[in-house]
Every structure is written in structure tokens, then in C-alpha cells.
């Protein structure tokens, strides 16, 4: 059974010629899940041959604009950007406050936001929990140290588990929650000399991976100073497993 991650956006709010804002595409069994939907994610999907129109679920980690700013475009593209227009349902998941934000978007863009011509289910998530997505694919989530509402996600399928940190600062609770995962997709925002409480540096990301005893580590969410900071090397000082510094378009298969 397929279980794979394709990085659509390994960047941040800072415009980059090479990196879209956050977006990560997960194929797991019958689910096609987009984790975050930042600016440039749709173009990146088109550029890298990712069948974005087959999406079944979109899960937002938090409400910073670079993590969900392209959501209206995405919903609109599923209605008007493909032929024939979508009929399959779409499930949109995110922190508490998601429904109210969609009401605001509806006032700005029009009624299609919540009634796009295909069934749209909006699910607000409590701070911790889990639910089935489809078949034997399960989504779990927990709070992170970033904003009031920010969440990390875990996708489980066929005995394997991918954890996406979303945005977070260093916190031991996240390592315990991610314990033993097969692939840890972790934010790695800033170099060591720019460390802050709500993001991770390479060594902090490596420490998270070590404490979580994950089987592999993929770094993402790079602010421009990271382009010359060799993040994989910094993380390797704390974590001995395989590490990749993501580029947009990279695909990682999560093996059994
Ligand atoms: Zn953020
Ligand atoms: Zn961010």
C-alpha cells in the first residue's frame, strides 16, 4: 500500500524563488491529504506533477497566513480549475476557529467558499485527538508551542506513521507524542544564532528526532538564512538517523 510524502512547499512567509510557502502532500492508502496550504502550493503541485485535484482531505496546522493563505484558491480551483468539475467530497480539518474564519472568507469571496459545488465538510479539532480518514488511514493531532491554536499532525497507515510538526518551538511533549514514528517531518526555521521559543533550529530539530527515536527525519520550513546554514549537518550533531533537508518536489516513500 502506498504511503508517501511529497514536499510542495518547504518555505515560509518569506518569498523564495525555490520554495513555496508550507504545503505537504501525503498519499496514504485511499487518502490524499494536504498538510497546510500556503502561497504557491498549487503551482508547485502542477510543476512537480502532483495530482492535487485528487485531494480527499486538507489539514491546517494553524492560522498564520503562510500556512493557509492559498486555501480559497485551492477550493476555487477544485470547482473551476479542472474539467470536469469536482463532485467528490472534500474534508477540511483545522484548529478551533476554522469555521468562523471560513465565514469571514465567505463574506469576502462569496458563498462558494462554503458551498463550492462539491460537498465540503469542515471539522474543527480539539487540542488533542484522532480520527479515521479512510480505510486504515488515521489522523492524530496535538498542540504545539507556537500559537494558541497550533497543531502537529500524525498520519498512520499500514503500521507506519508520519509526524508533521507544523510550526513549533522546542517542547519535550512533542517528542513523546512523536515517539517511534517512521518519518518525522519537522520544521527547521532558523539558524542557531536566531533561536526563538516558537521555532526550531537544526540542533533543536535533531534533538527532537533523537528524543522521539524516529526512524528518519525530513527538515522543512526554511527561512532564507537557512539556505546557507547546512541544516542537515546541524541536525546530525544530535540525531544519528537518516536526515534530508527538503526541496520542493522531493518525494519520500515510507517503507514498511
Ligand atoms: Zn506559524
Ligand atoms: Zn510557519
PDB file of C-alpha atoms in Angstrom, residues 10 24 38 57-58 85 95 163 179 193 219 241:
ATOM      1  CA  UNK A  10       9.434  23.839   2.068  1.00  0.00           C
ATOM      2  CA  UNK A  24       2.985  18.796   2.197  1.00  0.00           C
ATOM      3  CA  UNK A  38       0.406  28.204   1.755  1.00  0.00           C
ATOM      4  CA  UNK A  57      -8.510  15.966   2.959  1.00  0.00           C
ATOM      5  CA  UNK A  58      -6.833  19.278   3.777  1.00  0.00           C
ATOM      6  CA  UNK A  85     -15.648  19.985 -12.044  1.00  0.00           C
ATOM      7  CA  UNK A  95      -7.891  24.065  14.807  1.00  0.00           C
ATOM      8  CA  UNK A 163       4.515  13.030  12.015  1.00  0.00           C
ATOM      9  CA  UNK A 179       7.826   8.594  19.683  1.00  0.00           C
ATOM     10  CA  UNK A 193      22.108  32.203  16.367  1.00  0.00           C
ATOM     11  CA  UNK A 219      13.598  19.058   7.554  1.00  0.00           C
ATOM     12  CA  UNK A 241      19.389   8.511  11.716  1.00  0.00           C
TER      13      UNK A 241
END
